[in-house]
Coordinates of N, CA and C in Angstrom, one line a residue:
P29 N 154.6 99.9 149.5 CA 154.2 98.6 149.0 C 154.9 98.4 147.6
E30 N 155.2 97.1 147.4 CA 155.7 96.7 146.1 C 154.7 96.6 145.0
P31 N 154.9 97.2 143.8 CA 153.9 97.0 142.8 C 153.9 95.6 142.3
L32 N 152.8 95.2 141.7 CA 152.6 93.9 141.1 C 153.6 93.8 140.0
P33 N 154.1 92.6 139.6 CA 155.0 92.4 138.5 C 154.4 93.0 137.2
G34 N 155.1 93.9 136.5 CA 154.7 94.5 135.3 C 153.8 95.8 135.6
A35 N 153.6 96.1 136.8 CA 152.8 97.3 137.1 C 153.7 98.4 137.8
N36 N 153.4 99.6 137.6 CA 154.2 100.7 138.3 C 153.5 101.3 139.5
F37 N 152.5 100.6 140.0 CA 151.8 101.1 141.2 C 151.2 99.9 141.9
P38 N 151.0 100.1 143.2 CA 150.4 99.0 144.0 C 149.0 98.6 143.6
A39 N 148.7 97.4 143.8 CA 147.3 97.0 143.5 C 146.4 97.4 144.6
V40 N 145.1 97.7 144.2 CA 144.1 98.1 145.2 C 143.1 97.0 145.3
K41 N 142.4 97.0 146.4 CA 141.3 96.0 146.6 C 140.1 96.8 147.2
A42 N 138.9 96.4 146.8 CA 137.7 97.0 147.3 C 137.5 96.6 148.7
A43 N 137.2 97.6 149.6 CA 137.1 97.4 151.0 C 135.6 97.6 151.4
L44 N 134.9 98.4 150.7 CA 133.5 98.7 151.0 C 132.8 99.2 149.8
E45 N 131.6 98.6 149.4 CA 130.8 99.1 148.4 C 129.8 100.1 148.9
L46 N 129.7 101.3 148.3 CA 128.6 102.2 148.8 C 127.4 102.0 147.9
G47 N 126.8 100.9 148.1 CA 125.6 100.5 147.3 C 124.3 101.1 147.9
G48 N 123.2 100.6 147.4 CA 121.9 101.0 147.9 C 121.5 102.4 147.3
A49 N 120.6 103.0 148.0 CA 120.0 104.3 147.6 C 120.9 105.5 147.6
W50 N 120.7 106.3 146.6 CA 121.4 107.6 146.4 C 120.4 108.7 146.2
E51 N 120.6 109.9 146.9 CA 119.8 111.0 146.6 C 120.4 111.8 145.4
V52 N 119.6 112.1 144.4 CA 120.2 112.7 143.2 C 119.4 114.0 142.9
S53 N 120.1 115.1 142.7 CA 119.5 116.4 142.4 C 119.8 116.8 141.0
F54 N 118.8 117.2 140.2 CA 119.0 117.7 138.8 C 118.6 119.1 138.8
D55 N 119.0 119.8 137.7 CA 118.6 121.2 137.6 C 117.2 121.3 136.9
P56 N 116.2 121.8 137.6 CA 114.8 121.9 137.0 C 114.8 122.8 135.8
K57 N 115.7 123.8 135.8 CA 115.7 124.7 134.6 C 116.0 124.0 133.3
W58 N 116.6 122.8 133.4 CA 117.0 122.0 132.3 C 116.1 120.7 132.2
G59 N 115.0 120.7 132.9 CA 114.0 119.7 132.8 C 114.1 118.5 133.8
G60 N 115.1 118.6 134.6 CA 115.3 117.5 135.6 C 114.5 117.7 136.9
P61 N 114.3 116.7 137.7 CA 113.7 116.8 139.0 C 114.7 117.4 140.0
A62 N 114.1 118.3 140.9 CA 115.0 118.9 141.9 C 115.7 117.9 142.8
K63 N 114.9 116.8 143.1 CA 115.5 115.8 143.9 C 114.7 114.5 143.7
V64 N 115.5 113.4 143.6 CA 114.9 112.1 143.4 C 115.8 111.1 144.1
E65 N 115.2 109.9 144.5 CA 116.0 108.9 145.1 C 116.2 107.8 144.0
F66 N 117.4 107.4 143.8 CA 117.7 106.2 143.0 C 117.9 105.1 143.9
S67 N 117.2 104.0 143.8 CA 117.3 102.9 144.7 C 118.7 102.2 144.5
Q68 N 119.3 102.4 143.4 CA 120.6 101.9 143.1 C 121.1 102.8 141.9
L69 N 122.4 102.8 141.7 CA 123.0 103.6 140.6 C 122.5 103.0 139.3
E70 N 122.2 103.9 138.4 CA 121.7 103.5 137.1 C 121.9 104.6 136.0
D71 N 121.9 104.2 134.8 CA 122.1 105.0 133.6 C 120.9 105.9 133.5
W72 N 121.1 107.3 133.4 CA 119.9 108.2 133.3 C 119.1 107.8 132.0
S73 N 119.8 107.5 130.9 CA 119.1 107.2 129.7 C 118.2 106.0 129.7
Q74 N 118.3 105.2 130.8 CA 117.4 104.0 131.0 C 116.2 104.3 131.9
R75 N 116.2 105.5 132.5 CA 115.1 105.8 133.4 C 113.8 106.1 132.6
S76 N 112.7 105.9 133.2 CA 111.4 106.1 132.6 C 111.0 107.6 132.5
E77 N 111.5 108.4 133.5 CA 111.1 109.8 133.5 C 111.8 110.6 132.4
A78 N 111.1 111.3 131.6 CA 111.7 112.1 130.5 C 112.7 113.2 131.1
G79 N 112.4 113.7 132.3 CA 113.3 114.7 132.8 C 114.6 114.2 133.2
I80 N 114.8 112.9 133.4 CA 116.0 112.3 133.6 C 116.6 111.6 132.4
K81 N 115.7 110.9 131.7 CA 116.1 110.1 130.5 C 116.8 111.1 129.4
F82 N 116.3 112.3 129.3 CA 116.8 113.2 128.2 C 117.6 114.3 128.9
Y83 N 118.0 114.2 130.1 CA 118.7 115.3 130.8 C 120.1 115.4 130.3
S84 N 120.6 116.6 130.2 CA 122.0 116.9 129.9 C 122.4 118.1 130.8
G85 N 123.5 117.9 131.5 CA 123.9 118.9 132.4 C 124.5 118.3 133.7
K86 N 124.4 119.0 134.8 CA 125.0 118.6 136.0 C 123.9 118.0 137.0
A87 N 124.2 116.9 137.6 CA 123.4 116.3 138.7 C 124.3 116.0 139.8
T88 N 123.8 116.2 141.0 CA 124.6 115.9 142.3 C 124.0 114.7 143.0
Y89 N 124.9 113.7 143.2 CA 124.6 112.5 144.0 C 125.1 112.7 145.4
R90 N 124.2 112.3 146.4 CA 124.6 112.4 147.8 C 124.4 111.1 148.5
K91 N 125.3 110.9 149.4 CA 125.2 109.6 150.2 C 126.0 109.9 151.5
S92 N 125.5 109.3 152.6 CA 126.2 109.4 153.9 C 126.6 107.9 154.3
F93 N 127.8 107.8 154.9 CA 128.2 106.5 155.3 C 129.2 106.6 156.5
D94 N 129.4 105.5 157.2 CA 130.4 105.3 158.2 C 131.5 104.3 157.7
L95 N 132.7 104.4 158.3 CA 133.8 103.5 157.9 C 133.8 102.3 158.8
P96 N 133.9 101.1 158.2 CA 134.2 100.0 159.1 C 135.5 100.1 159.8
K97 N 135.7 99.4 160.9 CA 136.9 99.5 161.7 C 138.1 99.0 160.8
S98 N 137.9 98.1 160.0 CA 139.0 97.6 159.1 C 139.6 98.6 158.2
I99 N 138.8 99.5 157.7 CA 139.2 100.6 156.9 C 139.9 101.7 157.7
V100 N 139.3 101.9 158.9 CA 139.9 103.0 159.8 C 141.3 102.6 160.1
S101 N 141.6 101.3 160.5 CA 142.9 100.9 160.8 C 143.8 100.9 159.6
Q102 N 143.3 100.5 158.4 CA 144.1 100.5 157.2 C 144.5 101.9 156.8
S103 N 143.6 102.9 157.0 CA 143.8 104.3 156.6 C 145.0 104.9 157.3
K104 N 145.4 104.3 158.4 CA 146.5 104.9 159.2 C 147.8 104.4 158.6
K105 N 147.8 103.4 157.7 CA 149.0 102.8 157.1 C 149.1 103.2 155.6
S106 N 148.0 103.4 154.9 CA 148.1 103.6 153.5 C 146.8 104.4 153.0
P107 N 146.8 104.9 151.8 CA 145.7 105.7 151.3 C 144.4 104.9 151.2
V108 N 143.3 105.7 151.3 CA 142.0 105.2 151.0 C 141.5 105.9 149.8
F109 N 141.0 105.1 148.8 CA 140.6 105.7 147.6 C 139.0 105.5 147.4
L110 N 138.4 106.5 146.8 CA 137.0 106.3 146.3 C 137.1 106.0 144.9
D111 N 136.6 104.9 144.5 CA 136.5 104.5 143.1 C 135.1 104.6 142.6
L112 N 134.8 105.4 141.6 CA 133.5 105.6 141.1 C 133.0 104.6 140.1
G113 N 133.8 103.6 139.8 CA 133.4 102.6 138.9 C 133.4 103.2 137.5
V114 N 132.3 103.5 136.9 CA 132.2 104.2 135.6 C 131.3 105.4 135.8
V115 N 131.8 106.5 135.1 CA 131.1 107.8 135.1 C 130.9 108.2 133.7
K116 N 129.7 108.7 133.4 CA 129.5 109.2 132.1 C 129.0 110.7 132.2
D117 N 129.9 111.7 132.3 CA 131.2 111.7 131.7 C 132.3 112.3 132.6
I118 N 131.9 113.3 133.4 CA 132.9 113.9 134.2 C 132.3 114.0 135.7
A119 N 133.2 113.9 136.7 CA 132.7 113.9 138.1 C 133.6 114.8 138.9
E120 N 133.0 115.6 139.8 CA 133.8 116.3 140.8 C 133.3 115.7 142.2
V121 N 134.3 115.3 143.0 CA 134.0 114.7 144.3 C 134.3 115.6 145.4
R122 N 133.3 115.7 146.4 CA 133.4 116.4 147.6 C 133.1 115.4 148.7
L123 N 133.9 115.4 149.7 CA 133.7 114.6 150.9 C 133.8 115.5 152.2
N124 N 132.8 115.4 152.9 CA 132.7 116.2 154.2 C 133.0 117.7 153.9
G125 N 132.5 118.2 152.8 CA 132.7 119.6 152.5 C 134.0 120.0 151.8
K126 N 134.9 119.0 151.6 CA 136.2 119.3 151.0 C 136.2 118.8 149.6
S127 N 136.5 119.7 148.6 CA 136.6 119.3 147.2 C 137.9 118.5 147.1
L128 N 137.7 117.3 146.5 CA 138.9 116.4 146.3 C 139.3 116.3 144.8
G129 N 138.7 117.0 144.0 CA 139.1 117.0 142.6 C 138.1 116.5 141.6
V130 N 138.5 116.5 140.3 CA 137.7 116.1 139.2 C 138.3 114.9 138.5
V131 N 137.5 113.9 138.2 CA 137.9 112.8 137.4 C 137.1 112.7 136.1
W132 N 137.8 112.4 135.0 CA 137.2 112.4 133.7 C 137.6 111.2 132.8
C133 N 138.4 110.3 133.4 CA 138.7 109.1 132.7 C 139.0 108.0 133.7
A134 N 139.1 106.7 133.2 CA 139.4 105.6 134.0 C 140.9 105.6 134.4
P135 N 141.3 105.1 135.6 CA 140.3 104.7 136.6 C 139.7 105.9 137.3
W136 N 138.4 105.8 137.5 CA 137.6 106.9 138.1 C 137.8 106.9 139.6
R137 N 139.1 107.1 140.0 CA 139.5 106.9 141.4 C 140.2 108.2 142.0
I138 N 139.9 108.5 143.2 CA 140.5 109.6 143.9 C 140.8 109.3 145.3
D139 N 142.0 109.8 145.8 CA 142.4 109.6 147.2 C 141.5 110.5 148.1
I140 N 140.9 109.9 149.1 CA 140.0 110.6 150.0 C 140.6 110.6 151.4
G141 N 141.8 110.2 151.6 CA 142.4 110.1 152.9 C 142.4 111.3 153.7
G142 N 142.6 112.5 153.1 CA 142.6 113.8 153.8 C 141.3 114.3 154.2
A143 N 140.2 113.6 153.8 CA 138.8 114.1 154.1 C 138.0 113.1 154.9
I144 N 138.3 111.9 154.9 CA 137.5 110.8 155.4 C 137.6 110.8 156.9
K145 N 136.4 110.4 157.6 CA 136.4 110.3 159.0 C 135.7 109.0 159.4
E146 N 135.8 108.6 160.6 CA 135.2 107.3 161.0 C 133.7 107.2 160.9
K147 N 133.0 108.3 161.4 CA 131.6 108.3 161.4 C 131.0 109.6 160.7
G148 N 129.9 109.4 160.1 CA 129.1 110.5 159.5 C 129.8 111.2 158.3
N149 N 130.3 110.4 157.4 CA 130.8 111.0 156.2 C 129.7 111.4 155.2
T150 N 129.8 112.5 154.6 CA 128.9 113.0 153.6 C 129.6 113.2 152.3
L151 N 129.1 112.4 151.3 CA 129.7 112.3 150.0 C 128.8 113.0 149.0
K152 N 129.4 113.9 148.2 CA 128.6 114.6 147.1 C 129.5 114.4 145.9
I153 N 128.8 114.0 144.8 CA 129.5 113.8 143.5 C 128.7 114.5 142.5
D154 N 129.3 115.5 141.9 CA 128.6 116.2 140.7 C 129.0 115.5 139.5
V155 N 128.1 115.1 138.7 CA 128.3 114.4 137.4 C 127.7 115.2 136.3
V156 N 128.5 115.4 135.3 CA 128.1 116.2 134.1 C 128.2 115.3 132.9
N157 N 127.1 115.2 132.1 CA 127.1 114.4 130.9 C 127.2 115.2 129.6
Q158 N 127.0 114.6 128.5 CA 127.1 115.3 127.2 C 125.7 115.8 126.8
W159 N 125.7 116.6 125.7 CA 124.4 117.2 125.2 C 123.5 116.3 124.4
P160 N 123.9 115.2 123.7 CA 123.0 114.5 122.8 C 121.7 114.1 123.4
N161 N 121.6 113.6 124.6 CA 120.3 113.2 125.1 C 119.3 114.3 125.2
R162 N 119.8 115.5 125.6 CA 118.9 116.7 125.7 C 118.4 117.1 124.2
L163 N 119.3 117.0 123.3 CA 119.0 117.4 121.9 C 118.0 116.3 121.3
I164 N 118.2 115.0 121.6 CA 117.3 114.0 121.2 C 115.9 114.2 121.8
G165 N 115.9 114.5 123.1 CA 114.6 114.7 123.8 C 113.9 116.0 123.2
D166 N 114.7 117.0 123.0 CA 114.1 118.2 122.4 C 113.5 118.0 121.0
S167 N 114.2 117.1 120.3 CA 113.7 116.9 118.9 C 112.3 116.2 118.9
R168 N 111.8 115.7 120.1 CA 110.5 115.2 120.3 C 109.5 116.2 120.7
L169 N 109.9 117.4 121.0 CA 109.0 118.5 121.5 C 108.8 119.6 120.4
S170 N 107.7 120.3 120.6 CA 107.5 121.4 119.7 C 108.5 122.5 120.1
A171 N 108.8 123.4 119.1 CA 109.9 124.4 119.3 C 109.7 125.2 120.6
D172 N 108.5 125.5 121.0 CA 108.3 126.4 122.1 C 108.5 125.7 123.5
K173 N 108.6 124.3 123.4 CA 108.8 123.6 124.7 C 110.2 123.1 124.8
R174 N 111.1 123.3 123.9 CA 112.5 122.8 123.9 C 113.3 123.6 124.9
F175 N 114.3 122.9 125.5 CA 115.2 123.5 126.4 C 116.4 124.1 125.7
T176 N 116.7 123.6 124.5 CA 117.9 124.1 123.7 C 117.4 124.8 122.5
K177 N 118.3 125.7 122.0 CA 118.1 126.4 120.8 C 119.3 126.2 119.9
S178 N 119.0 125.7 118.7 CA 120.1 125.4 117.8 C 119.7 125.7 116.3
N179 N 120.6 126.1 115.5 CA 120.3 126.3 114.1 C 120.5 125.0 113.3
S180 N 121.1 124.0 114.0 CA 121.4 122.8 113.3 C 121.3 121.7 114.4
N181 N 120.4 120.7 114.2 CA 120.4 119.6 115.1 C 120.2 118.3 114.2
R182 N 121.2 117.6 114.1 CA 121.1 116.4 113.2 C 120.6 115.1 114.0
L183 N 120.3 115.3 115.3 CA 119.8 114.2 116.1 C 118.3 114.2 116.0
K184 N 117.8 113.0 115.9 CA 116.4 112.7 115.7 C 115.7 112.0 116.9
P185 N 114.4 112.1 116.9 CA 113.7 111.5 118.1 C 114.0 110.0 118.4
D186 N 114.3 109.2 117.3 CA 114.6 107.8 117.5 C 116.1 107.4 117.6
D187 N 116.9 108.4 117.6 CA 118.4 108.2 117.8 C 118.6 107.5 119.2
A188 N 119.7 106.7 119.2 CA 120.0 106.1 120.5 C 120.6 107.1 121.5
L189 N 120.1 107.0 122.7 CA 120.6 107.9 123.8 C 122.0 107.4 124.2
V190 N 122.7 108.4 124.8 CA 124.1 108.2 125.2 C 124.1 107.8 126.7
P191 N 124.8 106.7 127.2 CA 124.8 106.4 128.6 C 125.2 107.7 129.4
S192 N 124.6 107.9 130.5 CA 124.9 109.1 131.3 C 124.7 108.8 132.8
G193 N 125.5 109.6 133.6 CA 125.4 109.5 135.0 C 126.5 108.8 135.7
L194 N 126.3 108.6 137.0 CA 127.2 107.8 137.8 C 126.7 106.3 137.8
L195 N 127.5 105.5 137.1 CA 127.0 104.1 136.8 C 127.6 103.1 137.9
G196 N 128.7 103.5 138.5 CA 129.3 102.7 139.6 C 129.9 101.4 139.1
P197 N 130.1 100.5 140.0 CA 129.8 100.6 141.4 C 130.8 101.5 142.1
V198 N 130.3 102.2 143.2 CA 131.2 103.1 144.0 C 131.7 102.3 145.1
T199 N 133.0 102.3 145.2 CA 133.7 101.5 146.3 C 134.8 102.3 147.0
L200 N 135.0 102.0 148.3 CA 136.2 102.5 148.9 C 137.2 101.4 148.7
Q201 N 138.5 101.8 148.4 CA 139.5 100.9 148.1 C 140.8 101.2 148.9
T202 N 141.5 100.2 149.2 CA 142.8 100.3 149.9 C 143.8 99.5 149.1
W203 N 145.1 99.8 149.4 CA 146.2 99.0 148.8 C 146.1 97.6 149.3
E204 N 146.5 96.6 148.5 CA 146.5 95.2 148.9 C 147.5 95.0 150.0
T205 N 148.6 95.7 150.0 CA 149.6 95.7 151.1 C 149.8 97.1 151.6
S206 N 150.2 97.2 152.8 CA 150.4 98.5 153.4 C 151.9 98.9 153.4
L207 N 152.2 100.1 153.6 CA 153.5 100.6 153.7 C 154.2 99.9 154.9
A208 N 153.5 99.6 155.9 CA 154.1 99.0 157.1 C 154.5 97.5 157.0
E209 N 153.9 96.9 155.9 CA 154.2 95.5 155.7 C 155.6 95.2 155.1

């Protein structure tokens, strides 16, 4: 396909949003719930549960989906991409058991053509955030209940939390034009 004027790559278009509920697993050793359902993607720091709000570390998002016929036919002509929207901060993508790589900056997009199938796709996305939220949460706890140990913590209980998690929207994308056109 021809790139758009002034661009060095073909334009993409959203073909399917993977909206709705996601199963999310946190590490209980770091204060998170072993499994929770998010009715939609949202910032961990905005959740009411302390185990998510102040969580720092890795969480795994899971979702299953089927491909619409339009994407199946398009995938035979050009790549299919998974666009994560916004991630805070790093994500590793696995589709149908195949690791597809790590994304750490915009665009949060990865080619999934080699792993996608028409029915029964299983998507797993590991997201890792930064430490400030855990340190802020720990500053609210007595020393014996903290998850972290530090000889210096300048973060205080009322400091602003850092956006964290898979914020989305998560979409499947295809090129606006195909190689066959």
